[in-house]
mmCIF file of C-alpha atoms in Angstrom:
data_model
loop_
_atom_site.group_PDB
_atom_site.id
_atom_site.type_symbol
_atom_site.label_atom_id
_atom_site.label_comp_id
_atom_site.label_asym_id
_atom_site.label_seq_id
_atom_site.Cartn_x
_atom_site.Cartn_y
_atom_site.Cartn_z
ATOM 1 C CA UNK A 1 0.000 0.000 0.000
ATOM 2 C CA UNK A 2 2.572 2.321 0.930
ATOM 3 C CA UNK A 3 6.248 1.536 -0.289
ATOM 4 C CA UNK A 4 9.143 3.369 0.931
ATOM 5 C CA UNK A 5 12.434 3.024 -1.242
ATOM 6 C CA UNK A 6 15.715 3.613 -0.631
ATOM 7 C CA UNK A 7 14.723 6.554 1.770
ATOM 8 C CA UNK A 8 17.417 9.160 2.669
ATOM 9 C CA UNK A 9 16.821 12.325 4.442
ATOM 10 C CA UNK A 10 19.205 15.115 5.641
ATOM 11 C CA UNK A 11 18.974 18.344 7.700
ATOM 12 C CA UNK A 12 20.519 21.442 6.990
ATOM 13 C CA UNK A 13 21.501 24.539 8.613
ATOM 14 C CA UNK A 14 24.038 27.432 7.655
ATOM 15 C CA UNK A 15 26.715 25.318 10.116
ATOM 16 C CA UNK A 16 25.124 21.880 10.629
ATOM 17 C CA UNK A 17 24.018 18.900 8.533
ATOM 18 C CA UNK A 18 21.990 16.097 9.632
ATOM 19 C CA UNK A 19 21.492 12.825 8.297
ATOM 20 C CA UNK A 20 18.415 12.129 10.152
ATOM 21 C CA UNK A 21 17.502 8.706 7.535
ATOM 22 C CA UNK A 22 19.815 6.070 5.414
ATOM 23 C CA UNK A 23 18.652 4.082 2.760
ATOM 24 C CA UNK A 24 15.328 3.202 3.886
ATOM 25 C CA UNK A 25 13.437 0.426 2.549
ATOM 26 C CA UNK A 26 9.857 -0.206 4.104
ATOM 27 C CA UNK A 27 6.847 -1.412 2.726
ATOM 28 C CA UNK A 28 3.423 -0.929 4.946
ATOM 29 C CA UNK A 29 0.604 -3.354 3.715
ATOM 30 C CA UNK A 30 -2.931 -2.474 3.799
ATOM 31 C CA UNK A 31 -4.983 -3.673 6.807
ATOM 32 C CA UNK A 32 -1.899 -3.859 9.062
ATOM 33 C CA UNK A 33 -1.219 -2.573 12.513
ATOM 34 C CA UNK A 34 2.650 -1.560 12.154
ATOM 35 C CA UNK A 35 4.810 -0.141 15.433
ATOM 36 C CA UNK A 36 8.158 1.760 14.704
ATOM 37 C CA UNK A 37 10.436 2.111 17.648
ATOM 38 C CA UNK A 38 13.795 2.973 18.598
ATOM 39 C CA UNK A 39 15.575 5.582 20.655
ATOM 40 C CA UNK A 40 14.925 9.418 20.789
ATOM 41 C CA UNK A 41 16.782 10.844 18.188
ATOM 42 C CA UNK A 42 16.529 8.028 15.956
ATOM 43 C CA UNK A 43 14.478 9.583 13.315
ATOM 44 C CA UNK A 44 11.337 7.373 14.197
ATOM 45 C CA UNK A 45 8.833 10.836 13.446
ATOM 46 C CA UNK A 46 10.621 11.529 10.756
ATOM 47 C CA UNK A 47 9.505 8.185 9.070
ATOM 48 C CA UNK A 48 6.434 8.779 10.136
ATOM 49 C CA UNK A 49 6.210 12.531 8.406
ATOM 50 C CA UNK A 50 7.908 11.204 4.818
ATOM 51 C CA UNK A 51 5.499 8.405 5.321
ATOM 52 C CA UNK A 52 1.903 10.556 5.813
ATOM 53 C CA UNK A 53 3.542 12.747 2.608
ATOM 54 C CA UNK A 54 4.142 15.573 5.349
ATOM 55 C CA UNK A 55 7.679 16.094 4.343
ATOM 56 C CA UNK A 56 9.662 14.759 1.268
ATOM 57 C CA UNK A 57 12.273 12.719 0.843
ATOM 58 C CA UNK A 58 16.276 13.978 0.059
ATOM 59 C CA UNK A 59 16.703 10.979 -2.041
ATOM 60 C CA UNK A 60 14.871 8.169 -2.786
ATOM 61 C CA UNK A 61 11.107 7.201 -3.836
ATOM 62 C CA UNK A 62 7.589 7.096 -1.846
ATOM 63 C CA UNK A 63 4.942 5.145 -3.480
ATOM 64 C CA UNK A 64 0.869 5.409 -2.504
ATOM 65 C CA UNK A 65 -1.127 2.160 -3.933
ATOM 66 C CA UNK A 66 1.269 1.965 -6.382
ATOM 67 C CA UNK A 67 1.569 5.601 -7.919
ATOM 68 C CA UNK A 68 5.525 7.036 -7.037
ATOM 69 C CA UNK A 69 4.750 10.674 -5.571
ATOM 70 C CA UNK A 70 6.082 12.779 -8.079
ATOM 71 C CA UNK A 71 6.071 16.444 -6.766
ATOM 72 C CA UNK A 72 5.735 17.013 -2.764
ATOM 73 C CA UNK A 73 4.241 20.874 -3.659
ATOM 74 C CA UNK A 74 1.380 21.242 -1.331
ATOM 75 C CA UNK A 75 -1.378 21.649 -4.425
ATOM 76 C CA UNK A 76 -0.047 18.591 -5.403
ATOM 77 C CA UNK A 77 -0.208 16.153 -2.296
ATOM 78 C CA UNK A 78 -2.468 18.219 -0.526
ATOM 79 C CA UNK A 79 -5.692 15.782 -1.777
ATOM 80 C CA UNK A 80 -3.916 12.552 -1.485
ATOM 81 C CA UNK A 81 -2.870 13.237 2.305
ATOM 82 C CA UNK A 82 -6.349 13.962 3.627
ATOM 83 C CA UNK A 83 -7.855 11.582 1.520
ATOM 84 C CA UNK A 84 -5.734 8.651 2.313
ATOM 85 C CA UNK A 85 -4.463 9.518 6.046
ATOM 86 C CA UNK A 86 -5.109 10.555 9.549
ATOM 87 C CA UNK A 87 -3.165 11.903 11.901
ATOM 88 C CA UNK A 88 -2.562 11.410 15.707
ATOM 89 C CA UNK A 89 -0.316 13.405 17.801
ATOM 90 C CA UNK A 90 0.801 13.216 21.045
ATOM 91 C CA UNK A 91 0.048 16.315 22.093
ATOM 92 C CA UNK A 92 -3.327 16.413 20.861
ATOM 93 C CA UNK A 93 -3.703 19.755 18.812
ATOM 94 C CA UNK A 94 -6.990 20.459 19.357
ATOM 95 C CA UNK A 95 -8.156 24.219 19.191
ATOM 96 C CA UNK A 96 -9.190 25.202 22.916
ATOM 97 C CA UNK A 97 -11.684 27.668 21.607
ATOM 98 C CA UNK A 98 -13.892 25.205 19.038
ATOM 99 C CA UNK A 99 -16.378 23.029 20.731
ATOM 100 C CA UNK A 100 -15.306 19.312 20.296
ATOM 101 C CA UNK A 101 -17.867 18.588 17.446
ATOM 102 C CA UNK A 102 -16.161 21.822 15.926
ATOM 103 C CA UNK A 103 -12.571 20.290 16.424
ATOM 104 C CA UNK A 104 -13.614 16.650 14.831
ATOM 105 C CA UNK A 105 -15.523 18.506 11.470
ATOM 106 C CA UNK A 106 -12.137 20.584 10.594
ATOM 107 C CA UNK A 107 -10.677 18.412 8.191
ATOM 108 C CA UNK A 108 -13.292 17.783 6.045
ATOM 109 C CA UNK A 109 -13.224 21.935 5.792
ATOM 110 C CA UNK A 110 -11.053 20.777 2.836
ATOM 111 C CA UNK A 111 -13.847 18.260 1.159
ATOM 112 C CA UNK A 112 -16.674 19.957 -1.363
ATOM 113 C CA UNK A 113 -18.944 18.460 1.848
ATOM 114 C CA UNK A 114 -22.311 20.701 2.965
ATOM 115 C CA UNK A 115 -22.503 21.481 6.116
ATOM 116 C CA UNK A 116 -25.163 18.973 7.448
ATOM 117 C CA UNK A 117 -22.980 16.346 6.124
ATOM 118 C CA UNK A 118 -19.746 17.647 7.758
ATOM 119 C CA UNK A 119 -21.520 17.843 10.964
ATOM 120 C CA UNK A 120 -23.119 14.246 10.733
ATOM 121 C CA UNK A 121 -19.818 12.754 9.787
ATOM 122 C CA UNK A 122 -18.554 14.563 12.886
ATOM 123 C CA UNK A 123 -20.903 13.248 15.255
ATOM 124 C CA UNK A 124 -20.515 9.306 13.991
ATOM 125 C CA UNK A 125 -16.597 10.033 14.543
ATOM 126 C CA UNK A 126 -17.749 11.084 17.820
ATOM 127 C CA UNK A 127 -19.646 8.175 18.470
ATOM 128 C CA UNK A 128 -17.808 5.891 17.754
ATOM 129 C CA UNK A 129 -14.892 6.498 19.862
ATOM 130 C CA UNK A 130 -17.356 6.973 22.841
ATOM 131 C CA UNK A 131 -17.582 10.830 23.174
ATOM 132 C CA UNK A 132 -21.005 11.216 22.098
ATOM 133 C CA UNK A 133 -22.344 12.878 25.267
ATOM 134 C CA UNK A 134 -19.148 15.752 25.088
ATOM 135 C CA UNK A 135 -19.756 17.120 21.686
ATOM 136 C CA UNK A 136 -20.129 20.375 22.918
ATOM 137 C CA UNK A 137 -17.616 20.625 25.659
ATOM 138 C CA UNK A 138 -14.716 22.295 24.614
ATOM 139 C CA UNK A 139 -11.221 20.510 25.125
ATOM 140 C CA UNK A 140 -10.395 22.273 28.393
ATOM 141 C CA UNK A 141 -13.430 20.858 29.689
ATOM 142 C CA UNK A 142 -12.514 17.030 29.177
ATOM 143 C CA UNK A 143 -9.354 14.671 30.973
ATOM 144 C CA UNK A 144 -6.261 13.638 29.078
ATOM 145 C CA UNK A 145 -7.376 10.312 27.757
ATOM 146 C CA UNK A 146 -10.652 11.923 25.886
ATOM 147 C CA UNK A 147 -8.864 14.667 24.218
ATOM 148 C CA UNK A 148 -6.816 12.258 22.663
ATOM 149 C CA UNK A 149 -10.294 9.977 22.021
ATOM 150 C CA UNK A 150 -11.373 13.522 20.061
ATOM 151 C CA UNK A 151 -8.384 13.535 18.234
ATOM 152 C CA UNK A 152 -8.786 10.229 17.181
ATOM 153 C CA UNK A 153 -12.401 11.280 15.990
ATOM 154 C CA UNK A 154 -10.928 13.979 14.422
ATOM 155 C CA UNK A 155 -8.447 11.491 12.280
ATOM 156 C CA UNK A 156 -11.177 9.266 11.410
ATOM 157 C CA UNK A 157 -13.984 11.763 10.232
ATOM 158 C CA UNK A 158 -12.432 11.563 6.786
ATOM 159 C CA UNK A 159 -12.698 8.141 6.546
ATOM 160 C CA UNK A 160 -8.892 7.787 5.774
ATOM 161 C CA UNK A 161 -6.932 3.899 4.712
ATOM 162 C CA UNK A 162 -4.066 5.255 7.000
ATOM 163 C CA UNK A 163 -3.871 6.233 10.329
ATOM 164 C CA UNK A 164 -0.514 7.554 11.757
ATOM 165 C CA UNK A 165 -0.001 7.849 15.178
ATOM 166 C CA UNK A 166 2.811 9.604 17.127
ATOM 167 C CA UNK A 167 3.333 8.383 20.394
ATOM 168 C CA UNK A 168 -0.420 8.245 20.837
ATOM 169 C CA UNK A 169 -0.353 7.413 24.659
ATOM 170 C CA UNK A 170 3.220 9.116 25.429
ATOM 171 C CA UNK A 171 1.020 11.771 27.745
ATOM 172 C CA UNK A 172 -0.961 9.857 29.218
ATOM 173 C CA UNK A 173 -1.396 7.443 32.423
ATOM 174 C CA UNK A 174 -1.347 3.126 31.703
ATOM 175 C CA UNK A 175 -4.813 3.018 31.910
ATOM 176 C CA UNK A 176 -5.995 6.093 30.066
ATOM 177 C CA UNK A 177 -3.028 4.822 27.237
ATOM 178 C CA UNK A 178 -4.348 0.938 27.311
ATOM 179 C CA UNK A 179 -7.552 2.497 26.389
ATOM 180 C CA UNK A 180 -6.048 4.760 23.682
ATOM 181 C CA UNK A 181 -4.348 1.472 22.378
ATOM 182 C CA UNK A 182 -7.954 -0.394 22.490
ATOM 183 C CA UNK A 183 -9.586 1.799 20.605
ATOM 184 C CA UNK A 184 -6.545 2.086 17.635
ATOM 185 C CA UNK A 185 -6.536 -2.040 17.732
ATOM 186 C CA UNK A 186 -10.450 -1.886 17.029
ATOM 187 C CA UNK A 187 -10.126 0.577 14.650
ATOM 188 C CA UNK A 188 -7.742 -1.513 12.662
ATOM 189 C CA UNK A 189 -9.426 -5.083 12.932
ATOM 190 C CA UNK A 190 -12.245 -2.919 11.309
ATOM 191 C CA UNK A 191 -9.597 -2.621 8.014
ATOM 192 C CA UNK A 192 -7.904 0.535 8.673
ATOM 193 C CA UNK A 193 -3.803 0.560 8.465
ATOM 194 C CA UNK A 194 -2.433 1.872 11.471
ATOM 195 C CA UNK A 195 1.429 3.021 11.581
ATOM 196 C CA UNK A 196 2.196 4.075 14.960
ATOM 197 C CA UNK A 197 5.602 5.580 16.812
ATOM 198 C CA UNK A 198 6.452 4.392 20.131
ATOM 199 C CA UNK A 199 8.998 3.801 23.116
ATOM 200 C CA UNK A 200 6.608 1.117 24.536
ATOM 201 C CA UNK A 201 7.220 -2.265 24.182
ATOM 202 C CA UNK A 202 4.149 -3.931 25.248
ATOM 203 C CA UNK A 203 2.325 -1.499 22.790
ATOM 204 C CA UNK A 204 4.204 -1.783 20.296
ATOM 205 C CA UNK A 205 4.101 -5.940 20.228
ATOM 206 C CA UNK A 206 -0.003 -5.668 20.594
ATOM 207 C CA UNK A 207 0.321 -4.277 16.718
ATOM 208 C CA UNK A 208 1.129 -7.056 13.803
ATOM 209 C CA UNK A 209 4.504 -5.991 13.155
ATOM 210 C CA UNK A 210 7.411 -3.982 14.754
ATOM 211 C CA UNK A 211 10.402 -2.161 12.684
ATOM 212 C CA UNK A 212 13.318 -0.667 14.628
ATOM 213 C CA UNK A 213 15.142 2.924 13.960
ATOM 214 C CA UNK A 214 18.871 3.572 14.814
ATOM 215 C CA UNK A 215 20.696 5.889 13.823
ATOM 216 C CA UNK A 216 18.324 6.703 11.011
ATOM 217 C CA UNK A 217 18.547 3.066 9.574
ATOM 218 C CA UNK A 218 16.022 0.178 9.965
ATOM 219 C CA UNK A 219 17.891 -2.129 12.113
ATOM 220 C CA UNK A 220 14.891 -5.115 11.686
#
């Protein structure tokens, strides 16, 4: 589904340069739960960013169901990133001032959707991660564990093949994480590919497969 080849990216300042990845090969198949871990530093979000098309590649070729991206201009990926993926961070990034309905409906903002439709999509999102009854608290309002359930919502609501998840439970306590995890598990035994960052073992072995990042290389 998603083919990484022969990967290289490097950093560059006016006085420093930093190979941050080396000849990476990696191939994510649809339908499959896949952790990435390895040491801070290692360059584990980076593969996460070159693979969700949020940064390009130095050298080397990123394929989506086939099709080699071509140009990494925004006008140009802009469609085949919300389209295809959603996108979990660990710190959330919800907008304190939108209701949580209003946080869940902004990416399809970028879909030819009317508004009813935006709103109902919203809602199921909601729904479905068990959130119904806080649609319009606003993320101040709610604990650790359900803003991250909202911004879950908010990476499903387009319906996306890909969800990418950094550190997804790296703010959070075990249980409010093991919840975090049993919702992303669910989420992909219901078909949806699930890439996921993390320094957690026991997480990381609940997914299908693990890859390991040192040194900006894929060590297994």
């Amino acid at each position: 589904m998603i083919r990484l080849e022969n990967i290289s990216k490097t950093y560059r300042t006016d006085k420093v340069e930093t190979l941050a990845l080396k000849d990476i090969n990696l191939h994510v198949n649809k339908g499959e739960f896949l952790s990435i871990m390895g040491p801070s530093g290692c360059g584990k979000s980076t593969l996460l960013n070159l693979i969700g098309l949020l940064d390009q590649p130095g050298a080397g070729t990123i394929s989506v169901d086939g099709a080699a991206v071509k140009s990494y201009r925004d006008k140009d990926v802009a469609q085949l990133r919300n389209q295809t993926f959603g996108f979990i961070f660990q710190s959330f990034h919800l907008i304190n001032d939108l209701q949580v309905i209003d946080n869940v409906e902004l990416p399809l903002l970028y879909r030819s959707l009317p508004a009813r439709e935006r709103k109902q999509r919203a809602r199921e999102a909601l729904e479905r991660v068990g959130l119904g009854a806080r649609m319009e608290h606003y993320p101040n309002q709610l604990s650790g564990g359900q803003q991250q359930r909202v911004a879950i919502a908010r990476a499903i609501v387009g319906r996306p093949q890909v969800l990418l998840a950094d550190e997804p439970t790296g703010n959070l306590d075990s249980q409010m994480g093991g919840e975090v995890m049993d919702l992303l598990l669910r989420l992909n035994q219901e078909g949806t590919t699930v890439v996921m960052v993390t320094h957690d073992e026991r997480e990381a072995k609940r997914g299908s497969h693990i890859v390991r990042v040192f040194d900006g290389q894929l060590v297994s």
